[in-house]
N, CA and C atoms as an extended XYZ file, in Angstrom:
369
Properties=species:S:1:pos:R:3:atomname:S:1:resname:S:1:resid:I:1 pbc="F F F"
N        -7.758        4.899        2.525 N   UNK     1
C        -5.582        4.108        3.002 CA  UNK     1
C        -6.720        2.905        3.407 C   UNK     1
N        -5.597        2.546        2.685 N   UNK     2
C        -5.377        0.590        3.881 CA  UNK     2
C        -3.794        0.633        3.526 C   UNK     2
N        -3.518        0.207        5.046 N   UNK     3
C        -2.787       -0.328        5.025 CA  UNK     3
C        -1.972       -2.098        5.597 C   UNK     3
N        -0.937       -2.098        4.733 N   UNK     4
C        -1.187       -3.839        4.616 CA  UNK     4
C         0.180       -4.329        5.751 C   UNK     4
N         0.072       -5.259        6.374 N   UNK     5
C         0.954       -5.494        7.027 CA  UNK     5
C         1.495       -7.000        7.215 C   UNK     5
N         2.744       -8.355        6.380 N   UNK     6
C         2.775       -8.742        6.280 CA  UNK     6
C         3.453       -9.612        7.525 C   UNK     6
N         3.116      -11.069        7.320 N   UNK     7
C         3.326      -11.945        8.712 CA  UNK     7
C         3.336      -13.363        7.886 C   UNK     7
N         4.779      -14.123        8.838 N   UNK     8
C         4.577      -15.588        7.823 CA  UNK     8
C         5.917      -15.614        7.581 C   UNK     8
N         6.272      -14.846        6.514 N   UNK     9
C         7.787      -15.525        6.516 CA  UNK     9
C         9.002      -15.952        7.546 C   UNK     9
N        10.369      -17.070        7.057 N   UNK    10
C        10.836      -17.803        7.742 CA  UNK    10
C        11.486      -18.320        7.090 C   UNK    10
N        12.394      -18.980        7.463 N   UNK    11
C        12.943      -20.538        6.963 CA  UNK    11
C        13.135      -21.870        6.962 C   UNK    11
N        13.018      -22.183        5.895 N   UNK    12
C        12.517      -23.247        5.689 CA  UNK    12
C        13.402      -23.756        4.496 C   UNK    12
N        13.084      -26.101        5.020 N   UNK    13
C        13.557      -26.753        3.667 CA  UNK    13
C        12.795      -26.447        2.782 C   UNK    13
N        14.018      -26.804        1.772 N   UNK    14
C        12.961      -27.207        0.019 CA  UNK    14
C        12.200      -28.056        0.353 C   UNK    14
N        11.462      -28.323        0.020 N   UNK    15
C        10.003      -29.082        0.041 CA  UNK    15
C         8.888      -28.736        0.808 C   UNK    15
N         9.226      -27.739        1.758 N   UNK    16
C         8.425      -27.532        2.946 CA  UNK    16
C         7.642      -26.659        2.853 C   UNK    16
N         7.020      -26.185        3.610 N   UNK    17
C         5.505      -25.410        3.376 CA  UNK    17
C         5.678      -23.938        3.972 C   UNK    17
N         4.797      -22.933        3.761 N   UNK    18
C         4.909      -21.595        4.909 CA  UNK    18
C         3.396      -21.409        4.496 C   UNK    18
N         2.769      -19.651        4.906 N   UNK    19
C         2.049      -19.413        5.467 CA  UNK    19
C         1.596      -18.216        5.665 C   UNK    19
N         2.295      -17.086        4.714 N   UNK    20
C         1.841      -15.720        4.606 CA  UNK    20
C         0.517      -15.207        5.140 C   UNK    20
N         0.756      -14.109        5.539 N   UNK    21
C        -0.777      -13.893        5.750 CA  UNK    21
C        -0.298      -12.335        5.670 C   UNK    21
N        -1.261      -11.823        5.335 N   UNK    22
C        -1.224      -10.021        5.368 CA  UNK    22
C        -2.761       -8.855        5.385 C   UNK    22
N        -2.092       -8.581        6.435 N   UNK    23
C        -3.778       -8.005        7.893 CA  UNK    23
C        -3.632       -6.407        7.162 C   UNK    23
N        -4.519       -6.100        6.627 N   UNK    24
C        -5.209       -4.693        6.617 CA  UNK    24
C        -5.750       -4.192        6.867 C   UNK    24
N        -6.015       -3.488        7.761 N   UNK    25
C        -6.552       -1.787        8.569 CA  UNK    25
C        -6.941       -0.466        6.970 C   UNK    25
N        -8.142       -0.242        7.395 N   UNK    26
C        -9.064        0.482        6.346 CA  UNK    26
C       -10.598        0.062        5.840 C   UNK    26
N       -10.868        0.784        5.834 N   UNK    27
C       -12.514        0.047        6.105 CA  UNK    27
C       -12.930       -0.530        4.246 C   UNK    27
N       -11.927        0.570        3.801 N   UNK    28
C       -12.598       -0.551        2.064 CA  UNK    28
C       -11.950       -1.355        1.450 C   UNK    28
N       -10.533       -2.312        3.205 N   UNK    29
C       -10.423       -3.457        1.981 CA  UNK    29
C       -10.705       -4.459        1.971 C   UNK    29
N       -12.325       -4.893        1.579 N   UNK    30
C       -13.165       -5.085        0.909 CA  UNK    30
C       -13.213       -5.336       -1.081 C   UNK    30
N       -12.896       -3.553       -0.639 N   UNK    31
C       -13.436       -3.245       -2.409 CA  UNK    31
C       -11.963       -3.389       -3.106 C   UNK    31
N       -10.990       -4.070       -2.676 N   UNK    32
C        -9.442       -4.448       -3.636 CA  UNK    32
C        -9.244       -5.365       -4.117 C   UNK    32
N        -9.201       -5.953       -5.413 N   UNK    33
C        -8.208       -6.384       -5.490 CA  UNK    33
C        -6.730       -6.959       -5.205 C   UNK    33
N        -6.607       -7.845       -4.365 N   UNK    34
C        -5.016       -7.909       -3.561 CA  UNK    34
C        -3.872       -8.823       -4.479 C   UNK    34
N        -2.488       -8.664       -4.408 N   UNK    35
C        -1.926       -9.434       -4.996 CA  UNK    35
C        -0.893       -9.614       -4.188 C   UNK    35
N        -0.045      -10.856       -4.460 N   UNK    36
C         1.853      -10.731       -3.697 CA  UNK    36
C         2.590      -11.341       -4.857 C   UNK    36
N         3.727      -10.106       -4.293 N   UNK    37
C         4.269       -9.921       -5.061 CA  UNK    37
C         5.923      -10.270       -4.154 C   UNK    37
N         6.622      -10.635       -5.065 N   UNK    38
C         8.161      -10.961       -4.119 CA  UNK    38
C         9.567      -10.408       -4.729 C   UNK    38
N        10.563      -10.156       -4.038 N   UNK    39
C        11.645       -9.922       -4.797 CA  UNK    39
C        13.344      -10.759       -4.624 C   UNK    39
N        14.156      -11.287       -5.305 N   UNK    40
C        14.950      -11.400       -4.651 CA  UNK    40
C        15.804      -10.786       -4.536 C   UNK    40
N        17.445      -10.892       -3.863 N   UNK    41
C        18.830       -9.452       -4.528 CA  UNK    41
C        18.660       -9.275       -5.739 C   UNK    41
N        18.946       -8.158       -6.165 N   UNK    42
C        20.114       -7.794       -7.239 CA  UNK    42
C        18.503       -8.694       -8.605 C   UNK    42
N        17.256       -9.054       -8.603 N   UNK    43
C        16.388       -9.085       -9.326 CA  UNK    43
C        15.049       -8.120       -9.321 C   UNK    43
N        14.319       -8.357      -10.060 N   UNK    44
C        13.569       -7.060       -9.970 CA  UNK    44
C        12.057       -7.992       -9.502 C   UNK    44
N        11.058       -6.827       -9.075 N   UNK    45
C         9.887       -7.514       -8.545 CA  UNK    45
C         8.864       -8.127       -9.551 C   UNK    45
N         8.797       -9.280       -8.586 N   UNK    46
C         7.872      -10.070       -9.386 CA  UNK    46
C         6.684      -11.129       -9.297 C   UNK    46
N         5.499      -10.183      -10.518 N   UNK    47
C         4.656      -11.353       -9.342 CA  UNK    47
C         4.424      -12.376       -9.155 C   UNK    47
N         3.870      -12.723       -8.521 N   UNK    48
C         3.588      -13.557       -7.788 CA  UNK    48
C         1.820      -14.278       -7.960 C   UNK    48
N         1.473      -14.033       -7.771 N   UNK    49
C        -0.121      -14.018       -7.328 CA  UNK    49
C        -1.039      -12.824       -7.065 C   UNK    49
N        -2.825      -13.333       -7.343 N   UNK    50
C        -3.494      -12.440       -7.118 CA  UNK    50
C        -4.723      -12.650       -6.620 C   UNK    50
N        -6.116      -11.628       -6.467 N   UNK    51
C        -7.149      -12.659       -5.695 CA  UNK    51
C        -7.941      -11.523       -6.043 C   UNK    51
N        -9.044      -11.503       -6.637 N   UNK    52
C       -10.267      -10.231       -6.536 CA  UNK    52
C       -11.004      -10.388       -6.273 C   UNK    52
N       -11.849       -9.247       -5.369 N   UNK    53
C       -12.506       -8.112       -4.316 CA  UNK    53
C       -12.989       -9.473       -3.717 C   UNK    53
N       -13.686      -10.120       -4.377 N   UNK    54
C       -13.994      -11.443       -3.749 CA  UNK    54
C       -13.790      -12.898       -3.773 C   UNK    54
N       -12.663      -12.423       -3.873 N   UNK    55
C       -12.414      -13.773       -3.939 CA  UNK    55
C       -12.907      -15.179       -5.241 C   UNK    55
N       -13.638      -14.257       -6.817 N   UNK    56
C       -14.212      -15.387       -7.122 CA  UNK    56
C       -13.090      -15.860       -8.625 C   UNK    56
N       -11.806      -14.562       -8.090 N   UNK    57
C       -10.759      -14.669       -9.958 CA  UNK    57
C        -9.730      -15.162       -8.546 C   UNK    57
N        -8.616      -15.662       -9.610 N   UNK    58
C        -7.550      -15.557       -8.854 CA  UNK    58
C        -6.223      -16.297      -10.119 C   UNK    58
N        -5.542      -15.677       -9.788 N   UNK    59
C        -4.396      -16.070      -10.613 CA  UNK    59
C        -2.738      -16.204      -10.678 C   UNK    59
N        -2.099      -16.461      -11.249 N   UNK    60
C        -0.481      -16.996      -10.958 CA  UNK    60
C         0.364      -17.222      -12.025 C   UNK    60
N         1.274      -16.790      -11.329 N   UNK    61
C         2.318      -16.271      -12.128 CA  UNK    61
C         3.029      -17.913      -12.346 C   UNK    61
N         3.432      -18.639      -13.692 N   UNK    62
C         3.709      -20.402      -13.951 CA  UNK    62
C         4.538      -21.135      -13.053 C   UNK    62
N         5.321      -20.365      -12.835 N   UNK    63
C         6.536      -20.964      -11.961 CA  UNK    63
C         5.763      -21.005       -9.906 C   UNK    63
N         5.163      -20.658       -9.855 N   UNK    64
C         4.500      -21.201       -8.575 CA  UNK    64
C         2.730      -22.248       -9.245 C   UNK    64
N         2.452      -22.204       -9.441 N   UNK    65
C         0.594      -23.110      -10.222 CA  UNK    65
C         0.729      -24.430       -9.824 C   UNK    65
N         0.498      -24.352       -9.318 N   UNK    66
C        -0.064      -26.125       -7.982 CA  UNK    66
C         1.125      -25.707       -7.420 C   UNK    66
N         1.574      -24.671       -6.621 N   UNK    67
C         2.221      -25.144       -5.454 CA  UNK    67
C         1.198      -24.196       -4.828 C   UNK    67
N         1.879      -22.535       -5.332 N   UNK    68
C         1.278      -21.566       -4.646 CA  UNK    68
C        -0.878      -21.449       -3.787 C   UNK    68
N        -1.444      -21.312       -3.360 N   UNK    69
C        -2.274      -20.733       -3.254 CA  UNK    69
C        -3.114      -19.853       -2.107 C   UNK    69
N        -3.329      -18.480       -2.832 N   UNK    70
C        -4.077      -16.958       -2.580 CA  UNK    70
C        -5.801      -17.149       -2.152 C   UNK    70
N        -5.139      -16.598       -0.835 N   UNK    71
C        -6.963      -16.774       -0.991 CA  UNK    71
C        -6.829      -15.378       -0.037 C   UNK    71
N        -8.600      -15.269        0.863 N   UNK    72
C        -8.621      -13.911        1.678 CA  UNK    72
C       -10.048      -14.301        2.547 C   UNK    72
N       -10.025      -13.442        3.635 N   UNK    73
C       -10.834      -13.210        4.761 CA  UNK    73
C       -11.086      -12.185        4.762 C   UNK    73
N       -12.490      -11.176        3.874 N   UNK    74
C       -13.141      -10.023        4.285 CA  UNK    74
C       -13.528       -9.735        5.531 C   UNK    74
N       -13.949      -10.220        6.192 N   UNK    75
C       -14.620      -10.499        7.693 CA  UNK    75
C       -13.292       -9.529        8.931 C   UNK    75
N       -11.979      -10.998        7.881 N   UNK    76
C       -11.079      -10.819        8.973 CA  UNK    76
C        -9.315       -9.546        8.541 C   UNK    76
N       -10.230       -8.956        6.867 N   UNK    77
C        -9.317       -7.989        6.238 CA  UNK    77
C        -7.711       -8.822        5.818 C   UNK    77
N        -7.824       -9.633        5.510 N   UNK    78
C        -6.622      -10.691        5.687 CA  UNK    78
C        -6.327      -11.068        4.537 C   UNK    78
N        -5.497      -10.997        3.192 N   UNK    79
C        -5.618      -11.725        2.476 CA  UNK    79
C        -4.461      -13.365        2.784 C   UNK    79
N        -4.023      -14.457        1.599 N   UNK    80
C        -3.068      -15.725        2.166 CA  UNK    80
C        -2.227      -15.698        1.356 C   UNK    80
N        -0.997      -16.555        1.973 N   UNK    81
C        -0.475      -17.249        0.893 CA  UNK    81
C        -0.620      -18.067        1.451 C   UNK    81
N        -1.116      -19.579        0.838 N   UNK    82
C        -0.268      -20.624        0.839 CA  UNK    82
C         0.649      -21.048        0.111 C   UNK    82
N         2.341      -21.191        0.765 N   UNK    83
C         3.306      -22.115        0.009 CA  UNK    83
C         3.697      -22.977        0.167 C   UNK    83
N         3.677      -24.703       -0.434 N   UNK    84
C         4.193      -25.386       -0.094 CA  UNK    84
C         4.976      -26.183       -1.434 C   UNK    84
N         5.862      -27.177       -1.250 N   UNK    85
C         6.729      -27.946       -2.508 CA  UNK    85
C         8.289      -26.187       -2.518 C   UNK    85
N         8.177      -26.052       -1.298 N   UNK    86
C         9.467      -24.990       -1.479 CA  UNK    86
C        10.430      -25.442       -2.229 C   UNK    86
N        11.056      -24.299       -3.095 N   UNK    87
C        11.901      -24.141       -4.066 CA  UNK    87
C        13.013      -22.873       -3.497 C   UNK    87
N        14.481      -23.616       -3.750 N   UNK    88
C        15.556      -22.395       -2.739 CA  UNK    88
C        14.883      -21.109       -4.050 C   UNK    88
N        14.812      -21.663       -5.214 N   UNK    89
C        13.959      -20.338       -5.847 CA  UNK    89
C        13.078      -19.273       -5.618 C   UNK    89
N        12.193      -19.821       -4.811 N   UNK    90
C        11.460      -18.630       -3.781 CA  UNK    90
C        11.931      -18.762       -3.005 C   UNK    90
N        13.045      -18.697       -2.973 N   UNK    91
C        13.327      -17.032       -1.395 CA  UNK    91
C        13.163      -15.388       -1.975 C   UNK    91
N        13.170      -15.115       -1.346 N   UNK    92
C        12.959      -13.027       -1.974 CA  UNK    92
C        12.554      -13.135       -0.638 C   UNK    92
N        11.414      -11.646       -0.381 N   UNK    93
C        10.789      -11.204        0.677 CA  UNK    93
C         9.943      -10.795       -0.205 C   UNK    93
N         8.707      -11.126        0.533 N   UNK    94
C         7.571      -11.102       -0.715 CA  UNK    94
C         6.698       -9.798        0.391 C   UNK    94
N         5.984       -9.821       -0.683 N   UNK    95
C         5.268       -7.685        0.030 CA  UNK    95
C         3.267       -8.571       -1.039 C   UNK    95
N         2.614       -8.203       -0.437 N   UNK    96
C         0.965       -7.975       -0.870 CA  UNK    96
C         0.838       -6.469       -0.533 C   UNK    96
N        -0.443       -6.509       -1.454 N   UNK    97
C        -0.664       -4.932       -2.052 CA  UNK    97
C        -1.529       -4.988       -2.474 C   UNK    97
N        -2.231       -3.871       -2.533 N   UNK    98
C        -4.053       -3.632       -3.219 CA  UNK    98
C        -3.919       -2.588       -4.862 C   UNK    98
N        -4.666       -3.125       -5.184 N   UNK    99
C        -4.819       -3.248       -6.927 CA  UNK    99
C        -6.142       -2.184       -6.620 C   UNK    99
N        -5.269       -1.405       -7.274 N   UNK   100
C        -5.889        0.267       -7.849 CA  UNK   100
C        -6.770       -0.633       -9.047 C   UNK   100
N        -5.765       -1.129      -10.390 N   UNK   101
C        -6.005       -1.037      -11.516 CA  UNK   101
C        -6.586       -2.268      -12.095 C   UNK   101
N        -5.699       -2.729      -13.499 N   UNK   102
C        -6.663       -3.550      -13.552 CA  UNK   102
C        -6.398       -4.737      -13.541 C   UNK   102
N        -4.800       -4.361      -14.299 N   UNK   103
C        -3.670       -5.650      -14.495 CA  UNK   103
C        -3.746       -6.606      -13.611 C   UNK   103
N        -3.548       -6.764      -12.571 N   UNK   104
C        -3.511       -7.902      -11.906 CA  UNK   104
C        -1.472       -8.106      -11.374 C   UNK   104
N        -1.008       -8.457      -12.791 N   UNK   105
C         0.371       -8.730      -13.528 CA  UNK   105
C         0.948       -7.036      -13.145 C   UNK   105
N         0.268       -6.510      -13.036 N   UNK   106
C         1.850       -4.719      -12.875 CA  UNK   106
C         1.682       -3.866      -11.192 C   UNK   106
N         2.950       -4.194      -11.188 N   UNK   107
C         2.847       -3.423       -9.888 CA  UNK   107
C         3.001       -2.108      -10.047 C   UNK   107
N         2.704       -1.279      -11.443 N   UNK   108
C         2.527       -0.097      -10.836 CA  UNK   108
C         1.020       -0.406      -10.943 C   UNK   108
N         0.605       -1.060      -10.911 N   UNK   109
C        -1.442       -1.147      -10.853 CA  UNK   109
C        -1.874       -1.092       -9.567 C   UNK   109
N        -0.905       -1.230       -8.406 N   UNK   110
C        -1.013       -1.127       -7.015 CA  UNK   110
C        -0.726       -0.156       -6.039 C   UNK   110
N        -2.104        0.157       -5.712 N   UNK   111
C        -1.988        1.260       -4.773 CA  UNK   111
C        -1.426        1.530       -3.325 C   UNK   111
N        -1.449        0.490       -2.705 N   UNK   112
C        -0.302       -0.364       -1.601 CA  UNK   112
C         0.433       -1.172       -1.105 C   UNK   112
N         1.036       -0.829       -0.807 N   UNK   113
C         2.011       -1.880        0.129 CA  UNK   113
C         2.889       -2.390        0.939 C   UNK   113
N         2.640       -3.311        1.203 N   UNK   114
C         3.015       -4.021        2.765 CA  UNK   114
C         4.552       -3.375        2.643 C   UNK   114
N         4.631       -3.609        4.131 N   UNK   115
C         6.949       -3.658        3.985 CA  UNK   115
C         7.371       -4.900        3.606 C   UNK   115
N         6.931       -6.246        3.485 N   UNK   116
C         7.459       -7.193        2.970 CA  UNK   116
C         7.707       -8.468        3.703 C   UNK   116
N         7.730       -9.437        3.753 N   UNK   117
C         8.518      -10.378        4.560 CA  UNK   117
C         9.445      -11.498        3.785 C   UNK   117
N        10.678      -11.545        4.530 N   UNK   118
C        11.122      -12.498        3.771 CA  UNK   118
C        10.920      -13.938        4.997 C   UNK   118
N        10.869      -14.472        2.851 N   UNK   119
C        11.116      -16.514        2.775 CA  UNK   119
C        12.301      -16.982        2.819 C   UNK   119
N        13.137      -18.091        3.342 N   UNK   120
C        14.226      -17.979        2.451 CA  UNK   120
C        14.399      -19.694        2.536 C   UNK   120
N        14.842      -20.138        1.221 N   UNK   121
C        14.258      -21.787        1.611 CA  UNK   121
C        15.600      -22.266        1.061 C   UNK   121
N        16.254      -23.339        2.529 N   UNK   122
C        17.466      -23.682        1.946 CA  UNK   122
C        17.391      -25.354        1.803 C   UNK   122
N        18.194      -25.411        0.568 N   UNK   123
C        17.761      -26.799        0.028 CA  UNK   123
C        19.585      -27.335        0.275 C   UNK   123
């Protein structure tokens, strides 16, 4: 079992930055790849970024490449999403999740989800 709690969301002006954190409980955190997804009102949940269990591989949706960075600290059981140069279209609820399967971009391959944190980018 892995329980996930996101934090760090808020309201920021376009061009600004936020860092999201996802704290995990459970002894098996380091066994899981981790991902960030987001969901805007009226839209489907969208893959944002993922990281392998040891941080050696990272994946990003094209729209955030060069602006967002995913990282993890297994000793702290925490995964981060550094978001720079934020745009209005980044506004969404952001969720972290623990990857069970092999497809980092498919939400159905994730076992555990946090409750989400709201990010609002004002233009």
